[in-house]
Short mmCIF file of C-alpha atoms in Angstrom, two decimals:
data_model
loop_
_atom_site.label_atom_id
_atom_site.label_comp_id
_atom_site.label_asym_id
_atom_site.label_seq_id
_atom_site.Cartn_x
_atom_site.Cartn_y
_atom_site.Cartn_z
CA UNK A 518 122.27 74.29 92.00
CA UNK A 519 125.12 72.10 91.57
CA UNK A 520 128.90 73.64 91.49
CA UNK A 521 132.00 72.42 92.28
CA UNK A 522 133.51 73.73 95.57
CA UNK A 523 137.70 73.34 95.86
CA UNK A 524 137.20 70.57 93.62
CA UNK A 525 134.34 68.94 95.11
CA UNK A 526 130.93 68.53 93.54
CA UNK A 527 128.20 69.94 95.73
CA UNK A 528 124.40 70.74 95.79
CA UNK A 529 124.50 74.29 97.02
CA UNK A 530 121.22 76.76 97.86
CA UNK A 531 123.52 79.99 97.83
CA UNK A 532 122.82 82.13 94.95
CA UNK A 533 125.87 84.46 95.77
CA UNK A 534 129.22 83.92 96.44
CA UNK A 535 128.91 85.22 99.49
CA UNK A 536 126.08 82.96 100.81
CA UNK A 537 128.13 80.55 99.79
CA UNK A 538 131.10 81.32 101.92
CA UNK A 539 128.61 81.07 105.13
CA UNK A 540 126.75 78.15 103.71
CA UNK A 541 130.18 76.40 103.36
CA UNK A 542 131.16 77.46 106.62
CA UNK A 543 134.20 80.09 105.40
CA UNK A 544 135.16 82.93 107.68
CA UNK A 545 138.09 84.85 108.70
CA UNK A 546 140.93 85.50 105.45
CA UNK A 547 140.18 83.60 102.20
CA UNK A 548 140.13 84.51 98.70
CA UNK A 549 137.65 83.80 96.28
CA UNK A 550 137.57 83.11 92.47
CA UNK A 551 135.11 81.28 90.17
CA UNK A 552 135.89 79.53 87.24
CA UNK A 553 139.81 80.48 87.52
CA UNK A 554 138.96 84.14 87.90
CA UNK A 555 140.10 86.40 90.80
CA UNK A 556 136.76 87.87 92.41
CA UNK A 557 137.40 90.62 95.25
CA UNK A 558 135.95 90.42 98.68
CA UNK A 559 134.39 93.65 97.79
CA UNK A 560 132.36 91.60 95.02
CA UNK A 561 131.23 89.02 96.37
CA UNK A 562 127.84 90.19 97.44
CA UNK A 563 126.92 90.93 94.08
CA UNK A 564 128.55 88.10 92.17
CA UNK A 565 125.68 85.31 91.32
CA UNK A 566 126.39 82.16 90.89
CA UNK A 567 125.56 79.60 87.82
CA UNK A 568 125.21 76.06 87.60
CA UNK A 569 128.47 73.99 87.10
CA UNK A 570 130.62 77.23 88.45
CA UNK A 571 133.98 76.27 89.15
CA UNK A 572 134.62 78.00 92.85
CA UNK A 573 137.93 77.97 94.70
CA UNK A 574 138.32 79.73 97.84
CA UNK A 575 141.68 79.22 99.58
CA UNK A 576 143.47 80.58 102.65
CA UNK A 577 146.68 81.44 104.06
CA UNK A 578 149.26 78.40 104.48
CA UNK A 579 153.06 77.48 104.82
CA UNK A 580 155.11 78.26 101.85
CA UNK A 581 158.55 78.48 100.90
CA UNK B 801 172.05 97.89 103.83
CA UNK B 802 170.04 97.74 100.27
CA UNK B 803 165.94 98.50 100.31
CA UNK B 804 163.58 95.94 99.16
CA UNK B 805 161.03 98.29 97.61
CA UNK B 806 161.68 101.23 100.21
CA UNK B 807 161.68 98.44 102.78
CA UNK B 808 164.66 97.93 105.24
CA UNK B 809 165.22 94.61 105.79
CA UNK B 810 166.50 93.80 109.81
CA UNK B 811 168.76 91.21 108.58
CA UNK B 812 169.42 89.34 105.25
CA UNK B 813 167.61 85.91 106.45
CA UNK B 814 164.31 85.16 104.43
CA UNK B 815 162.94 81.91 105.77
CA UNK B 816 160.33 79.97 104.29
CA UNK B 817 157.26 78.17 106.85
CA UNK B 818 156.69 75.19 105.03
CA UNK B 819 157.25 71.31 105.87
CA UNK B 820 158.20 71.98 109.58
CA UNK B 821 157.59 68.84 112.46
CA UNK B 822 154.85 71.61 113.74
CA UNK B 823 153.75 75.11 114.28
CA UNK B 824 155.32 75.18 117.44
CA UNK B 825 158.50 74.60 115.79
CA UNK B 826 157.83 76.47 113.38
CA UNK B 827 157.15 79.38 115.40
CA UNK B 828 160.34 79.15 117.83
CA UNK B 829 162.51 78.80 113.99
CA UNK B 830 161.14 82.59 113.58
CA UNK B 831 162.04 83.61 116.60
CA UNK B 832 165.26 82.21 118.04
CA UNK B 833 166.69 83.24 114.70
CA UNK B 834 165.11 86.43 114.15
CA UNK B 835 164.09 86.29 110.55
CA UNK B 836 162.78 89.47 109.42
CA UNK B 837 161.03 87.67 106.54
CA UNK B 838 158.35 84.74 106.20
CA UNK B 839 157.31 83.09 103.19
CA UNK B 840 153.72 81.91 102.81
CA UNK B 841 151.43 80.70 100.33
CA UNK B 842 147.73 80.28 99.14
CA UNK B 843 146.24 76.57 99.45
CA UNK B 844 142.29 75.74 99.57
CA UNK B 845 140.95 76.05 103.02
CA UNK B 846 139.59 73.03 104.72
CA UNK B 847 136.06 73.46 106.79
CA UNK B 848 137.89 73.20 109.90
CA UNK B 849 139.64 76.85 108.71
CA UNK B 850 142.94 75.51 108.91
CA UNK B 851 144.69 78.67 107.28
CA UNK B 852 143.45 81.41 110.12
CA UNK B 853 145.28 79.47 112.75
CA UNK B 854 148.18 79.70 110.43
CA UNK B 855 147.28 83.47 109.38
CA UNK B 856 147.19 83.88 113.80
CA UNK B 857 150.12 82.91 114.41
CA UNK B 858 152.31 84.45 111.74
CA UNK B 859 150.83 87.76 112.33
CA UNK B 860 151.86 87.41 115.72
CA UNK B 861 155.80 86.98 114.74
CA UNK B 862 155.58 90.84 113.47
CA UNK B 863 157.87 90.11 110.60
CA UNK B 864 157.33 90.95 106.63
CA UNK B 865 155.08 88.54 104.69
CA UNK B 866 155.79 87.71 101.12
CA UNK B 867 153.65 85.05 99.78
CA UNK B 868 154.44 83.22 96.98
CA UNK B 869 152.95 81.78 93.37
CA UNK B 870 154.16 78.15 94.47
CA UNK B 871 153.44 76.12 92.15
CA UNK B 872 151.63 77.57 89.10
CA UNK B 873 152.53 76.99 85.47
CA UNK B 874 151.07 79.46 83.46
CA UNK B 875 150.94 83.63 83.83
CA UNK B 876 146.83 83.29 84.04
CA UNK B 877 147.45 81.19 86.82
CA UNK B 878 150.44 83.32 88.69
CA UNK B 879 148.40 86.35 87.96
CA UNK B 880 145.40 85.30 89.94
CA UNK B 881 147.40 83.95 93.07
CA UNK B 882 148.61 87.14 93.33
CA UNK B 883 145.91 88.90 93.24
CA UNK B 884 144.40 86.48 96.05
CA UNK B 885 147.20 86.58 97.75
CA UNK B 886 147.73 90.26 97.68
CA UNK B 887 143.70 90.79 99.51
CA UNK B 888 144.41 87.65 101.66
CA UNK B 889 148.06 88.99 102.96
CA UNK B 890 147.15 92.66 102.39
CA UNK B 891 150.42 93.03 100.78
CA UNK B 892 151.77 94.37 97.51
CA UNK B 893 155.05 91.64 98.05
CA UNK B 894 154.38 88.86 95.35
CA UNK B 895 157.12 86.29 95.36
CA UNK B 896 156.71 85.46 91.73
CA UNK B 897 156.88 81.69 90.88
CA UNK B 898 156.47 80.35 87.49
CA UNK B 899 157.49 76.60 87.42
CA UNK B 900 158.58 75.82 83.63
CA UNK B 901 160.26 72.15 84.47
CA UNK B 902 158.91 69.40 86.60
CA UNK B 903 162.25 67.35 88.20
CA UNK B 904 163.83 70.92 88.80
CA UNK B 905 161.35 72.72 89.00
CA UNK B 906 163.18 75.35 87.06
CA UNK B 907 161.77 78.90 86.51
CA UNK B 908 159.74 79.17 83.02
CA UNK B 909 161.92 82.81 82.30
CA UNK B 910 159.70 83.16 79.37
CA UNK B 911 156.26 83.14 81.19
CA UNK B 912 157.69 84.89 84.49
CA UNK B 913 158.74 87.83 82.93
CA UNK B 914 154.98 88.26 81.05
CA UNK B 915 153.74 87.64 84.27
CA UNK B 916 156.28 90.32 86.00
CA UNK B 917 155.02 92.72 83.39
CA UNK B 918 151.43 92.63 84.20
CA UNK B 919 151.39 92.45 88.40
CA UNK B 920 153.65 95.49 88.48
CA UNK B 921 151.32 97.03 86.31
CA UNK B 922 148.87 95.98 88.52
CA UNK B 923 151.13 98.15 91.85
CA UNK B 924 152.63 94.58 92.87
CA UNK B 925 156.11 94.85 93.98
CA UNK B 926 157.38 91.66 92.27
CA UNK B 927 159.99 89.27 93.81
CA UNK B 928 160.90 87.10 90.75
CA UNK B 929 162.53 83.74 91.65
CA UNK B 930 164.35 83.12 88.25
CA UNK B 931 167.40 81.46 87.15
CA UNK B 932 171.15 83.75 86.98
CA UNK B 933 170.76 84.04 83.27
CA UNK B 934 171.32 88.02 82.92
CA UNK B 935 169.57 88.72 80.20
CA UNK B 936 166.71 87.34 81.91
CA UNK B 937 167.36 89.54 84.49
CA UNK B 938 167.50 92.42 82.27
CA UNK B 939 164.11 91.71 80.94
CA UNK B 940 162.60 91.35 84.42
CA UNK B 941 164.51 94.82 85.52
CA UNK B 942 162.89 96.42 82.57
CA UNK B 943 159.34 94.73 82.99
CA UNK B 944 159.32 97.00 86.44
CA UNK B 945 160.99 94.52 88.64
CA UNK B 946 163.29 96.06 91.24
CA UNK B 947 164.60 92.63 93.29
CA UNK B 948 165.88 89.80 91.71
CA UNK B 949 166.16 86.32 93.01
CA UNK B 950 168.29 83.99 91.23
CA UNK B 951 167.86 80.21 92.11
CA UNK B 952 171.57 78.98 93.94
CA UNK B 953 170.41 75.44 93.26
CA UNK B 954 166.93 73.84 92.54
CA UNK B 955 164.36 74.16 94.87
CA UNK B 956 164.63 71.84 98.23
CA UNK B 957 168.34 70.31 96.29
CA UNK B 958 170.33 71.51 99.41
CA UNK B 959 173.33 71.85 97.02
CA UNK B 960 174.78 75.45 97.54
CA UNK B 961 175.49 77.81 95.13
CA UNK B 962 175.59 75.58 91.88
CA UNK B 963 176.93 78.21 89.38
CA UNK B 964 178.91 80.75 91.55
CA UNK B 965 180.81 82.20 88.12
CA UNK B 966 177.56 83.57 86.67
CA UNK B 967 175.85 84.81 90.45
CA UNK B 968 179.31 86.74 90.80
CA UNK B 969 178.43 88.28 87.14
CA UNK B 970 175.10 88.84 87.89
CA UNK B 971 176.25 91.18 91.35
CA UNK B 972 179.32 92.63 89.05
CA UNK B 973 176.19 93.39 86.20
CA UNK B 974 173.86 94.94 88.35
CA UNK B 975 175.29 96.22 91.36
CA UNK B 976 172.19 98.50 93.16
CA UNK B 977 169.55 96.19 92.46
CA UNK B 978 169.02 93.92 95.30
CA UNK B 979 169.85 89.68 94.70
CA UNK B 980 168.20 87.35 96.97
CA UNK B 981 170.00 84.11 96.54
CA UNK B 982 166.58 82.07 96.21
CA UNK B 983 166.73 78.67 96.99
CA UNK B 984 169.24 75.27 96.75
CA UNK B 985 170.82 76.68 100.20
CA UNK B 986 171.52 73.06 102.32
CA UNK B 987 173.87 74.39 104.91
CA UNK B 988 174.60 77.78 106.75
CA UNK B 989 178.28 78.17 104.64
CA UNK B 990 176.32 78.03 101.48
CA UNK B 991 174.52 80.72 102.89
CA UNK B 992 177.45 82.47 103.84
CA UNK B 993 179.02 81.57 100.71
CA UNK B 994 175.92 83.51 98.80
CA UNK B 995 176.43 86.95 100.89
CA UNK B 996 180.29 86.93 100.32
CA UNK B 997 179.57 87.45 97.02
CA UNK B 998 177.97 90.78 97.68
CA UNK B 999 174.22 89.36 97.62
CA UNK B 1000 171.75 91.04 99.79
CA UNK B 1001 169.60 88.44 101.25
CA UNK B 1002 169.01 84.76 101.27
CA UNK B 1003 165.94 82.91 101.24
CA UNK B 1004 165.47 79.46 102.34
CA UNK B 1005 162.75 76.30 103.76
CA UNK B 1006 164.08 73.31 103.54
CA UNK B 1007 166.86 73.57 104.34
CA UNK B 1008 165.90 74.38 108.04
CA UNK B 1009 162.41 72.59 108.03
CA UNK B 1010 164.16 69.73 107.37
CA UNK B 1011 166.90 69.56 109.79
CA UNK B 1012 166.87 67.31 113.02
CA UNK B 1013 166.61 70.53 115.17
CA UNK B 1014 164.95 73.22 112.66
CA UNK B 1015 165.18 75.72 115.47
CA UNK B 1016 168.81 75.27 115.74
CA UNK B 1017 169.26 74.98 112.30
CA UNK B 1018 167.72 78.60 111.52
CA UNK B 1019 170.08 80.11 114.36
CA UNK B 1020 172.81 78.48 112.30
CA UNK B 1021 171.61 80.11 109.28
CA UNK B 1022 171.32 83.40 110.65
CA UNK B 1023 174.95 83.37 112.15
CA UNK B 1024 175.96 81.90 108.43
CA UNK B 1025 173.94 85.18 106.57
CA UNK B 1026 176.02 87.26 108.84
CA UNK B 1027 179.54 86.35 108.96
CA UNK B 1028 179.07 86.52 105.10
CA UNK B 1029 177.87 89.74 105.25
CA UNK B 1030 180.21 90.79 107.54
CA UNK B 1031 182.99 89.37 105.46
CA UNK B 1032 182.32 90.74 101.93
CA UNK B 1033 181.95 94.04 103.71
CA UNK B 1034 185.35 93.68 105.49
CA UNK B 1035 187.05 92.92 101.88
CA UNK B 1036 188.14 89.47 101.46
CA UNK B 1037 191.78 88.80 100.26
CA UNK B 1038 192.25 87.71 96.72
CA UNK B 1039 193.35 83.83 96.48
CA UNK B 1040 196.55 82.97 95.15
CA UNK B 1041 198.13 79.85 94.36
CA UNK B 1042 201.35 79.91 96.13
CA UNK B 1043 202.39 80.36 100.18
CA UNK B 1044 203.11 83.86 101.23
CA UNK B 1045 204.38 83.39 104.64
CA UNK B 1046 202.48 85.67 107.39
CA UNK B 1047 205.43 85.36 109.82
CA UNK B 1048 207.21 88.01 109.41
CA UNK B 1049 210.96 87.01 107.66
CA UNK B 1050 212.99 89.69 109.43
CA UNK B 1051 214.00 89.30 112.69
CA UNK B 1052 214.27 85.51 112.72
CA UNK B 1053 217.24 84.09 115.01
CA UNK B 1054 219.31 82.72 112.69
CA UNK B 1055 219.76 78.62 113.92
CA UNK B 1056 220.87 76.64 111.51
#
């Protein structure tokens, strides 16, 4: 199906988010949401995905 | 020494880990100065997992995280970066940004304290950066804040403590709350300056990222966070607009 990844239009197989996260190549600390929601590490298993889902999944970086 | 949410600070120096020449830098900032404080944030992670290199090598400085809201406009928005930030960091600390104004990047007052309301509802232990307005700050006191951080001067300015009448008002107003001057600091005396005043903490990037020698820069700041400390402890004389001569008068030799 095809989502939008950080911004990025992309052809995806994952149906999860988390098949997503190792089809993507994500490990280690990042957050997920989809479609400007906050969805826990704890849910990511179970959250499915639909076509044209907006998905961000950030990390920690410099800040002031 | 004032508690930041039951937390005792090991100095008043928050420093910020943004726009330094490297990591290495970066790193050495942390700990020649011995900021017990880092700033951090929440940006979309490249393939190459740019962020756990980051995440690495901050955890390995041992000092307390608070990551920030940088750069988000509306509550919906501030609300979810914390909540990311709050699994990502495994901390309750939320530095709370809400930016209402684009040239000075201003605090929308309105918007932060709705958002203030609902993440301390949500157990976050909020760290608003607002402006000195005390009203403001009663609203954010009352929406379950227990830190305020005025703004000294906007955000990367490097002008000092712009409005030093109402940050005085706002120590006088609400004297065991803890103030983190939060932002505009350019040089260690306005740093200094901030902690004469009674405040409890300052927190400051640029103004260190951006020097010629950041790591010497941070040491500078530290010694500046001190000596004001130190100073508004030890009781500052009032100013006055005439000499009074320190010399003692009696005793002179009379010469002329």
């Amino acid at each position: 199906m095809k989502i939008v990844l950080n911004g990025e239009p992309r052809e995806v197989e994952a149906t999860t988010l988390s098949a997503l996260l190792i089809e993507a190549g994500f490990s280690g600390r990042v957050a997920t949401a989809v479609n400007e929601a906050f969805v826990p590490a704890t849910l990511r298993d179970s959250h499915a995905l639909a076509d044209g889902d907006r998905v961000e999944i950030v990390a920690p970086m410099q800040g002031g | 020494m004032k508690q930041f949410y039951g937390t005792t600070l090991p100095n008043p120096l928050m420093l910020g880990t943004a726009q330094y020449p490297s990591p290495a830098i970066l790193e050495q900032a942390f700990r020649d100065s011995g900021a017990g404080v880092a700033t951090v944030s929440l940006r979309r992670e490249g393939a190459g997992g740019t962020g756990q290199s980051f995440w690495q090598m901050i955890q390995s400085l041992g000092v307390h995280i608070l990551p920030n809201t940088a750069g988000c406009h509306t509550v919906k928005e501030a609300v979810t970066t914390a909540h990311m930030a709050r699994e990502v960091f495994d901390t309750k600390w939320i530095k709370l940004e809400l930016i209402g104004h684009t040239d000075s990047l201003q605090p929308d007052v309105f918007q932060l304290v709705e958002a203030a309301r609902i993440l301390t509802d949500d157990g976050f232990q909020v760290f608003p950066y607002t402006t000195e307005d005390l009203i403001v700050a009663e609203r954010l006191l009352e929406a379950g804040c227990e830190v305020l951080m005025p703004w000294g001067a906007p955000i990367g300015s490097g002008r000092g403590l712009n409005n030093e009448y109402a940050l005085r008002a706002m120590r006088a107003e609400f004297p065991e709350v803890p103030l983190v001057v939060d932002a505009g600091i350019g040089l260690p005396s306005h740093a200094a300056h901030a902690m004469e005043l009674g405040y409890d903490a300052v927190l400051l990037n640029t103004a260190v990222a951006r020097a010629g020698d950041p790591v010497a820069m941070a040491r500078a700041m530290m010694k500046g966070v001190e000596a004001g400390r130190l100073a508004y402890d030890a009781d500052p004389i009032e100013a006055r607009d005439m000499a009074e001569a320190s010399t003692p008068v009696i005793g002179k030799a009379f010469l002329s």
